[in-house]
Short mmCIF file of C-alpha atoms and ligand atoms in Angstrom, two decimals:
data_model
loop_
_atom_site.label_atom_id
_atom_site.label_comp_id
_atom_site.label_asym_id
_atom_site.label_seq_id
_atom_site.Cartn_x
_atom_site.Cartn_y
_atom_site.Cartn_z
CA UNK A 1 -3.44 -15.60 -10.94
CA UNK A 2 -3.33 -11.80 -10.78
CA UNK A 3 -3.36 -10.21 -7.35
CA UNK A 4 -5.88 -7.74 -5.94
CA UNK A 5 -5.02 -5.57 -2.93
CA UNK A 6 -6.97 -2.94 -1.04
CA UNK A 7 -7.06 -1.41 2.44
CA UNK A 8 -9.31 0.36 4.89
CA UNK A 9 -8.39 2.41 7.95
CA UNK A 10 -9.65 1.32 11.37
CA UNK A 11 -10.84 4.86 12.10
CA UNK A 12 -14.39 5.64 13.18
CA UNK A 13 -17.17 3.35 12.11
CA UNK A 14 -17.27 2.00 8.53
CA UNK A 15 -20.16 3.53 6.61
CA UNK A 16 -22.20 2.89 3.48
CA UNK A 17 -19.75 5.04 1.47
CA UNK A 18 -16.89 2.66 2.36
CA UNK A 19 -19.16 -0.27 1.57
CA UNK A 20 -20.50 0.91 -1.80
CA UNK A 21 -17.23 2.52 -2.92
CA UNK A 22 -14.93 -0.33 -1.98
CA UNK A 23 -15.92 -3.18 0.35
CA UNK A 24 -18.80 -4.53 -1.74
CA UNK A 25 -16.40 -4.81 -4.69
CA UNK A 26 -13.79 -6.53 -2.52
CA UNK A 27 -16.21 -9.35 -1.78
CA UNK A 28 -17.52 -9.46 -5.34
CA UNK A 29 -14.20 -9.79 -7.15
CA UNK A 30 -12.25 -11.79 -4.54
CA UNK A 31 -12.54 -15.17 -6.30
CA UNK A 32 -11.30 -13.78 -9.63
CA UNK A 33 -7.89 -13.01 -8.11
CA UNK A 34 -5.47 -13.90 -5.37
CA UNK A 35 -6.96 -11.40 -2.93
CA UNK A 36 -5.32 -9.50 -0.10
CA UNK A 37 -7.39 -7.14 2.04
CA UNK A 38 -5.69 -5.08 4.68
CA UNK A 39 -6.69 -3.11 7.77
CA UNK A 40 -4.28 -0.22 7.44
CA UNK A 41 -3.62 0.75 11.05
CA UNK A 42 -0.30 2.46 10.20
CA UNK A 43 -2.33 4.81 8.00
CA UNK A 44 -4.80 5.43 10.82
CA UNK A 45 -2.09 6.78 13.15
CA UNK A 46 -1.17 9.56 10.70
CA UNK A 47 -3.81 11.32 12.82
CA UNK A 48 -3.83 10.70 16.59
CA UNK A 49 -5.91 7.69 17.63
CA UNK A 50 -6.70 6.76 21.22
CA UNK A 51 -4.60 3.55 21.60
CA UNK A 52 -7.16 1.33 23.38
CA UNK A 53 -9.87 2.38 20.99
CA UNK A 54 -7.67 1.77 17.93
CA UNK A 55 -6.77 -1.74 19.11
CA UNK A 56 -10.46 -2.55 19.53
CA UNK A 57 -11.45 -1.02 16.18
CA UNK A 58 -8.94 -3.18 14.33
CA UNK A 59 -10.69 -6.35 15.47
CA UNK A 60 -14.16 -4.93 14.95
CA UNK A 61 -13.28 -3.87 11.42
CA UNK A 62 -11.88 -7.33 10.68
CA UNK A 63 -15.17 -8.79 11.93
CA UNK A 64 -17.07 -6.42 9.65
CA UNK A 65 -14.97 -7.37 6.61
CA UNK A 66 -15.80 -11.02 7.26
CA UNK A 67 -19.47 -10.09 7.70
CA UNK A 68 -19.62 -8.31 4.33
CA UNK A 69 -18.40 -11.50 2.68
CA UNK A 70 -14.61 -11.63 2.65
CA UNK A 71 -13.91 -15.36 2.59
CA UNK A 72 -10.81 -16.12 4.69
CA UNK A 73 -10.42 -19.56 3.09
CA UNK A 74 -9.69 -17.80 -0.21
CA UNK A 75 -8.68 -14.20 0.60
CA UNK A 76 -5.98 -13.10 3.01
CA UNK A 77 -7.31 -10.66 5.59
CA UNK A 78 -4.42 -8.96 7.38
CA UNK A 79 -3.43 -6.05 9.60
CA UNK A 80 -0.79 -3.78 8.09
CA UNK A 81 1.37 -3.39 11.22
CA UNK A 82 1.64 -7.20 11.58
CA UNK A 83 3.75 -7.26 8.40
CA UNK A 84 6.82 -5.02 8.94
CA UNK A 85 7.71 -5.03 5.23
CA UNK A 86 4.95 -2.42 4.59
CA UNK A 87 6.90 0.18 6.57
CA UNK A 88 10.24 -1.05 5.23
CA UNK A 89 9.23 -0.70 1.59
CA UNK A 90 7.56 2.64 2.34
CA UNK A 91 10.96 4.04 3.40
CA UNK A 92 12.63 2.87 0.19
CA UNK A 93 9.83 4.42 -1.88
CA UNK A 94 9.97 7.64 0.17
CA UNK A 95 13.53 8.04 -1.04
CA UNK A 96 12.43 8.11 -4.70
CA UNK A 97 9.38 10.35 -4.19
CA UNK A 98 9.66 14.12 -4.73
CA UNK A 99 8.03 16.09 -1.89
CA UNK A 100 6.19 18.23 -4.46
CA UNK A 101 4.21 15.16 -5.60
CA UNK A 102 2.99 14.64 -2.04
CA UNK A 103 2.16 18.28 -1.32
CA UNK A 104 -0.18 18.31 -4.31
CA UNK A 105 -2.43 15.55 -2.91
CA UNK A 106 -5.93 16.91 -2.25
CA UNK A 107 -6.50 14.59 0.74
CA UNK A 108 -3.27 15.87 2.34
CA UNK A 109 -4.38 19.46 1.81
CA UNK A 110 -7.84 18.77 3.31
CA UNK A 111 -6.65 16.70 6.29
CA UNK A 112 -3.66 18.90 7.16
CA UNK A 113 -5.88 22.01 7.14
CA UNK A 114 -7.84 20.48 10.03
CA UNK A 115 -4.71 19.82 12.18
CA UNK A 116 -2.92 22.19 14.55
CA UNK A 117 0.43 20.53 13.85
CA UNK A 118 0.89 18.37 10.79
CA UNK A 119 2.66 15.06 11.39
CA UNK A 120 5.11 14.01 8.69
CA UNK A 121 3.11 10.77 8.40
CA UNK A 122 0.17 12.68 6.93
CA UNK A 123 2.36 13.87 4.06
CA UNK A 124 3.89 10.39 3.61
CA UNK A 125 0.48 8.66 3.66
CA UNK A 126 0.32 8.04 -0.12
CA UNK A 127 3.87 6.62 -0.17
CA UNK A 128 2.86 4.07 2.46
CA UNK A 129 -0.22 3.32 0.36
CA UNK A 130 1.98 2.80 -2.71
CA UNK A 131 4.14 0.44 -0.63
CA UNK A 132 1.05 -1.53 0.49
CA UNK A 133 0.10 -2.16 -3.12
CA UNK A 134 3.55 -2.64 -4.67
CA UNK A 135 4.65 -4.98 -1.88
CA UNK A 136 2.33 -7.62 -3.36
CA UNK A 137 2.71 -6.53 -6.99
CA UNK A 138 -1.07 -6.09 -7.03
CA UNK A 139 -2.51 -5.66 -10.52
CA UNK A 140 -5.95 -4.45 -9.37
CA UNK A 141 -6.86 -2.07 -6.54
CA UNK A 142 -10.59 -1.70 -5.81
CA UNK A 143 -11.17 1.69 -4.11
CA UNK A 144 -13.60 4.59 -3.95
CA UNK A 145 -13.06 7.57 -6.19
CA UNK A 146 -11.42 9.63 -3.40
CA UNK A 147 -8.42 7.31 -3.65
CA UNK A 148 -7.96 7.69 -7.43
CA UNK A 149 -5.35 10.42 -7.02
CA UNK A 150 -3.34 8.30 -4.56
CA UNK A 151 -3.45 5.37 -6.99
CA UNK A 152 -2.15 7.57 -9.77
CA UNK A 153 0.69 8.60 -7.47
CA UNK A 154 1.42 4.93 -6.66
CA UNK A 155 1.88 4.34 -10.40
CA UNK A 156 4.15 7.40 -10.66
CA UNK A 157 6.26 6.15 -7.74
CA UNK A 158 6.47 2.65 -9.26
CA UNK A 159 7.44 4.17 -12.62
CA UNK A 160 10.13 6.32 -11.06
CA UNK A 161 11.57 3.38 -9.12
CA UNK A 162 11.54 1.20 -12.26
CA UNK A 163 13.32 3.88 -14.29
CA UNK A 164 15.99 4.43 -11.61
CA UNK A 165 16.62 0.82 -10.61
CA UNK A 166 15.23 -1.36 -13.41
CA UNK A 167 11.84 -3.02 -13.97
CA UNK A 168 10.69 -4.11 -10.52
CA UNK A 169 7.04 -3.27 -9.95
CA UNK A 170 3.78 -4.14 -11.72
CA UNK A 171 1.65 -1.04 -12.53
CA UNK A 172 -1.50 -1.30 -10.40
CA UNK A 173 -4.86 -0.47 -12.03
CA UNK A 174 -7.61 1.45 -10.21
CA UNK A 175 -10.90 -0.44 -10.01
CA UNK A 176 -13.94 1.79 -9.29
CA UNK A 177 -17.55 0.64 -8.94
CA UNK A 178 -19.88 1.82 -11.74
CA UNK A 179 -22.34 3.24 -9.15
CA UNK A 180 -21.37 4.51 -5.67
CA UNK A 181 -17.72 5.41 -6.30
CA UNK A 182 -18.28 8.62 -4.30
CA UNK A 183 -21.13 8.58 -1.79
CA UNK A 184 -21.76 12.03 -0.36
CA UNK A 185 -22.61 13.06 3.23
CA UNK A 186 -26.37 12.94 3.91
CA UNK A 187 -26.26 16.27 5.70
CA UNK A 188 -23.74 17.92 3.36
CA UNK A 189 -24.14 16.44 -0.13
CA UNK A 190 -21.24 18.55 -1.44
CA UNK A 191 -18.77 16.62 0.78
CA UNK A 192 -17.90 12.92 0.55
CA UNK A 193 -19.30 10.71 3.30
CA UNK A 194 -16.48 10.26 5.79
CA UNK A 195 -15.86 8.25 8.97
CA UNK A 196 -14.21 11.18 10.69
CA UNK A 197 -17.02 13.68 10.02
CA UNK A 198 -18.73 14.61 13.28
CA UNK A 199 -22.34 15.40 12.28
CA UNK A 200 -24.76 12.75 13.64
CA UNK A 201 -26.76 12.80 10.39
CA UNK A 202 -23.71 12.66 8.11
CA UNK A 203 -23.11 8.96 7.53
CA UNK A 204 -25.01 5.70 7.83
CA UNK A 205 -22.79 3.29 9.72
CA UNK A 206 -22.89 -0.36 8.65
CA UNK A 207 -23.93 -1.14 12.23
CA UNK A 208 -26.72 1.44 12.58
CA UNK A 209 -29.98 -0.20 13.70
CA UNK A 210 -32.92 0.08 11.23
CA UNK A 211 -34.64 2.90 13.13
CA UNK A 212 -31.42 4.99 13.10
CA UNK A 213 -30.92 4.35 9.37
CA UNK A 214 -34.49 5.47 8.68
CA UNK A 215 -34.11 8.60 10.81
CA UNK A 216 -30.83 9.63 9.15
CA UNK A 217 -32.13 9.12 5.62
CA UNK A 218 -35.47 10.86 6.32
CA UNK A 219 -33.46 13.90 7.51
CA UNK A 220 -31.07 13.92 4.52
CA UNK A 221 -30.58 17.28 2.83
CA UNK A 222 -32.43 17.60 -0.49
CA UNK A 223 -33.31 20.82 -2.33
CA UNK A 224 -36.21 23.23 -2.79
CA UNK A 225 -38.06 21.05 -5.34
CA UNK A 226 -40.98 19.05 -3.92
CA UNK A 227 -40.36 15.94 -6.00
CA UNK A 228 -37.72 14.16 -8.08
CA UNK A 229 -36.92 15.95 -11.33
CA UNK A 230 -33.99 14.33 -13.15
CA UNK A 231 -33.24 17.54 -15.09
CA UNK A 232 -32.92 19.92 -12.13
CA UNK A 233 -32.20 17.78 -9.05
CA UNK A 234 -29.48 18.85 -6.63
CA UNK A 235 -26.59 16.82 -5.20
CA UNK A 236 -28.60 15.57 -2.18
CA UNK A 237 -31.33 13.92 -4.27
CA UNK A 238 -28.73 12.57 -6.70
CA UNK A 239 -26.90 11.04 -3.74
CA UNK A 240 -30.05 9.32 -2.42
CA UNK A 241 -30.73 7.85 -5.86
CA UNK A 242 -27.12 6.64 -6.09
CA UNK A 243 -27.42 4.94 -2.70
CA UNK A 244 -30.66 3.26 -3.78
CA UNK A 245 -29.23 2.11 -7.10
CA UNK A 246 -25.97 0.84 -5.62
CA UNK A 247 -27.77 -1.18 -2.94
CA UNK A 248 -30.47 -2.63 -5.20
CA UNK A 249 -28.50 -3.02 -8.44
CA UNK A 250 -31.38 -1.35 -10.34
CA UNK A 251 -30.67 -0.16 -13.89
CA UNK A 252 -30.51 3.60 -14.74
CA UNK A 253 -33.60 3.35 -16.91
CA UNK A 254 -35.63 1.66 -14.16
CA UNK A 255 -34.51 4.14 -11.49
CA UNK A 256 -35.57 7.00 -13.74
CA UNK A 257 -38.97 5.50 -14.53
CA UNK A 258 -39.64 4.56 -10.90
CA UNK A 259 -38.59 7.79 -9.15
CA UNK A 260 -39.48 10.52 -11.69
CA UNK A 261 -41.96 12.88 -10.03
CA UNK A 262 -41.88 11.01 -6.69
CA UNK A 263 -42.19 13.25 -3.61
CA UNK A 264 -39.01 13.44 -1.51
CA UNK A 265 -40.67 11.88 1.57
CA UNK A 266 -41.56 8.75 -0.45
CA UNK A 267 -38.15 8.64 -2.14
CA UNK A 268 -36.45 8.71 1.27
CA UNK A 269 -38.68 5.93 2.63
CA UNK A 270 -37.75 3.68 -0.29
CA UNK A 271 -34.05 4.47 -0.02
CA UNK A 272 -34.13 3.78 3.73
CA UNK A 273 -35.85 0.41 3.23
CA UNK A 274 -33.31 -0.60 0.54
CA UNK A 275 -30.44 0.22 2.94
CA UNK A 276 -32.08 -1.59 5.88
CA UNK A 277 -32.71 -4.69 3.74
CA UNK A 278 -29.08 -4.81 2.56
CA UNK A 279 -27.49 -4.14 5.96
CA UNK A 280 -29.63 -6.42 8.14
CA UNK A 281 -28.01 -9.73 7.06
CA UNK A 282 -24.54 -8.13 7.34
CA UNK A 283 -25.32 -7.02 10.88
CA UNK A 284 -26.54 -10.50 11.81
CA UNK A 285 -23.37 -12.12 10.45
CA UNK A 286 -21.24 -9.52 12.24
CA UNK A 287 -22.84 -10.42 15.56
CA UNK A 288 -22.25 -14.14 15.03
CA UNK A 289 -18.61 -13.55 14.05
CA UNK A 290 -17.87 -11.33 17.04
CA UNK A 291 -19.55 -13.81 19.40
CA UNK A 292 -17.10 -16.53 18.37
CA UNK A 293 -14.18 -15.99 20.76
CA UNK A 294 -10.78 -16.01 19.07
CA UNK A 295 -12.11 -16.44 15.51
CA UNK A 296 -11.14 -12.99 14.16
CA UNK A 297 -7.65 -13.15 15.69
CA UNK A 298 -7.15 -16.59 14.11
CA UNK A 299 -8.17 -15.31 10.66
CA UNK A 300 -5.79 -12.33 10.92
CA UNK A 301 -2.97 -14.53 12.10
CA UNK A 302 -3.44 -17.04 9.27
CA UNK A 303 -3.68 -14.22 6.71
CA UNK A 304 -0.37 -12.71 7.89
CA UNK A 305 1.35 -16.09 7.81
CA UNK A 306 0.12 -16.76 4.27
CA UNK A 307 1.31 -13.49 2.72
CA UNK A 308 4.42 -12.54 4.70
CA UNK A 309 6.64 -14.61 2.36
CA UNK A 310 5.41 -12.54 -0.63
CA UNK A 311 6.19 -9.30 1.23
CA UNK A 312 9.60 -10.56 2.33
CA UNK A 313 10.50 -11.57 -1.22
CA UNK A 314 9.55 -8.16 -2.66
CA UNK A 315 11.63 -6.33 -0.07
CA UNK A 316 14.57 -8.58 -0.85
CA UNK A 317 14.23 -7.83 -4.58
CA UNK A 318 13.98 -4.07 -3.92
CA UNK A 319 16.97 -4.08 -1.57
CA UNK A 320 19.07 -5.89 -4.17
CA UNK A 321 17.92 -3.49 -6.91
CA UNK A 322 18.95 -0.51 -4.76
CA UNK A 323 22.27 -2.01 -3.66
CA UNK A 324 21.24 -2.26 -0.01
CA UNK A 325 22.72 -4.99 2.17
CA UNK A 326 21.11 -8.41 1.90
CA UNK A 327 22.32 -11.72 3.29
CA UNK A 328 24.07 -13.46 0.38
N1 AQP B 401 -17.77 8.54 0.61
C1 AQP B 401 -17.20 7.51 -0.01
N2 AQP B 401 -17.75 7.00 -1.13
C2 AQP B 401 -17.18 5.93 -1.77
N3 AQP B 401 -16.07 5.31 -1.31
C3 AQP B 401 -15.50 5.78 -0.18
N4 AQP B 401 -14.43 5.39 0.52
C4 AQP B 401 -14.27 6.22 1.58
N5 AQP B 401 -15.25 7.13 1.61
C5 AQP B 401 -16.03 6.89 0.52
C6 AQP B 401 -13.58 4.26 0.17
O1 AQP B 401 -13.54 3.38 1.29
C7 AQP B 401 -12.28 2.74 1.32
C8 AQP B 401 -11.72 2.79 2.70
O2 AQP B 401 -11.50 4.15 3.06
P1 AQP B 401 -10.44 4.53 4.18
O3 AQP B 401 -10.87 4.04 5.49
O4 AQP B 401 -9.13 4.03 3.77
O5 AQP B 401 -10.28 6.07 4.24
P2 AQP B 401 -10.94 7.27 3.58
O6 AQP B 401 -10.99 7.14 2.11
O7 AQP B 401 -10.24 8.49 4.09
O8 AQP B 401 -12.39 7.11 4.17
P3 AQP B 401 -13.15 7.91 5.26
O9 AQP B 401 -14.40 7.16 5.53
O10 AQP B 401 -13.33 9.32 4.85
O11 AQP B 401 -12.24 7.81 6.54
P4 AQP B 401 -11.51 8.94 7.38
O12 AQP B 401 -12.57 9.90 7.79
O13 AQP B 401 -10.93 8.20 8.54
O14 AQP B 401 -10.48 9.57 6.51
C9 AQP B 401 -11.39 3.43 0.28
O15 AQP B 401 -11.30 2.61 -0.87
C10 AQP B 401 -12.14 4.69 -0.04
O16 AQP B 401 -11.94 5.11 -1.37
#
């Protein structure tokens, strides 16, 4: 069975962009593969995180991944730092990665511009991501569109390693959703929705209560038209339609027929109700999961135990390929 791998950072509060771009797909495709889903806390600390808060967010995020439908009896749900081979392989891959490849990454350019001093980890971020994926020889990586460039780099790194040391890694394929691969900020529809953005009307968190979801969507930026016009609409209206379509699964042709000429106030009400309807059962499950003392920790522990042998075997293979010391 082919393997699928993907990760999410325990930073901020997961939002509908994370859900529509990646998490919904994780749950949907999990049974078609041997699935590994990872809370990438080593990635999170490339930017300073308050330690107590980070520790708490890891468990909350695991609870949320279970609530959105990750089935721990089939999929392995793990925390990156619990499996030391992620960092070990990242070092070996760092040594075959030209710095110029990393400096070209758009996410590095955007995130480093916002920092006073740039930690080396921020530059190395995509190498660690490549290690996460290659450690399990994952064939499929379901992500949002913002990660496409990092996935391309992971393939370049795998290719370079294979050409230097012999065929070792499987080339991972990017798996994007057909709708919702890039959800934009509600307040700034020219920027992708992001956990670390500070505006209160920017993102809908998966845990926002219905009244907050309604308020945020009713305030979303649109444009100077009074009603939906598919020929001239701006990015804000397009984004609202994308959110509606991704949550309801409606076809293009039906969305067009239904919303053409609709006033923005009515459009927003319908989008808000679609989001509330989809998130309510997730929020209920989340509460039940978090109320069960010790359950999340047990799932994470079992996940790590199940997949550590795969990680250990890959590192052994890589060490041998590179001529590093291994016990005979
Ligand atoms: N706006 C988005 N639309 C669609 N997909 C998105 N993803 C992120 N934002 C959007 C996808 O969610 C998965 C997990 O993302 P991440 O936590 O690893 O980090 P990120 O891509 O950097 O997401 P954020 O929300 O912007 O977090 P911060 O602010 O902490 O950097 C990925 O598959 C991503 O593509």
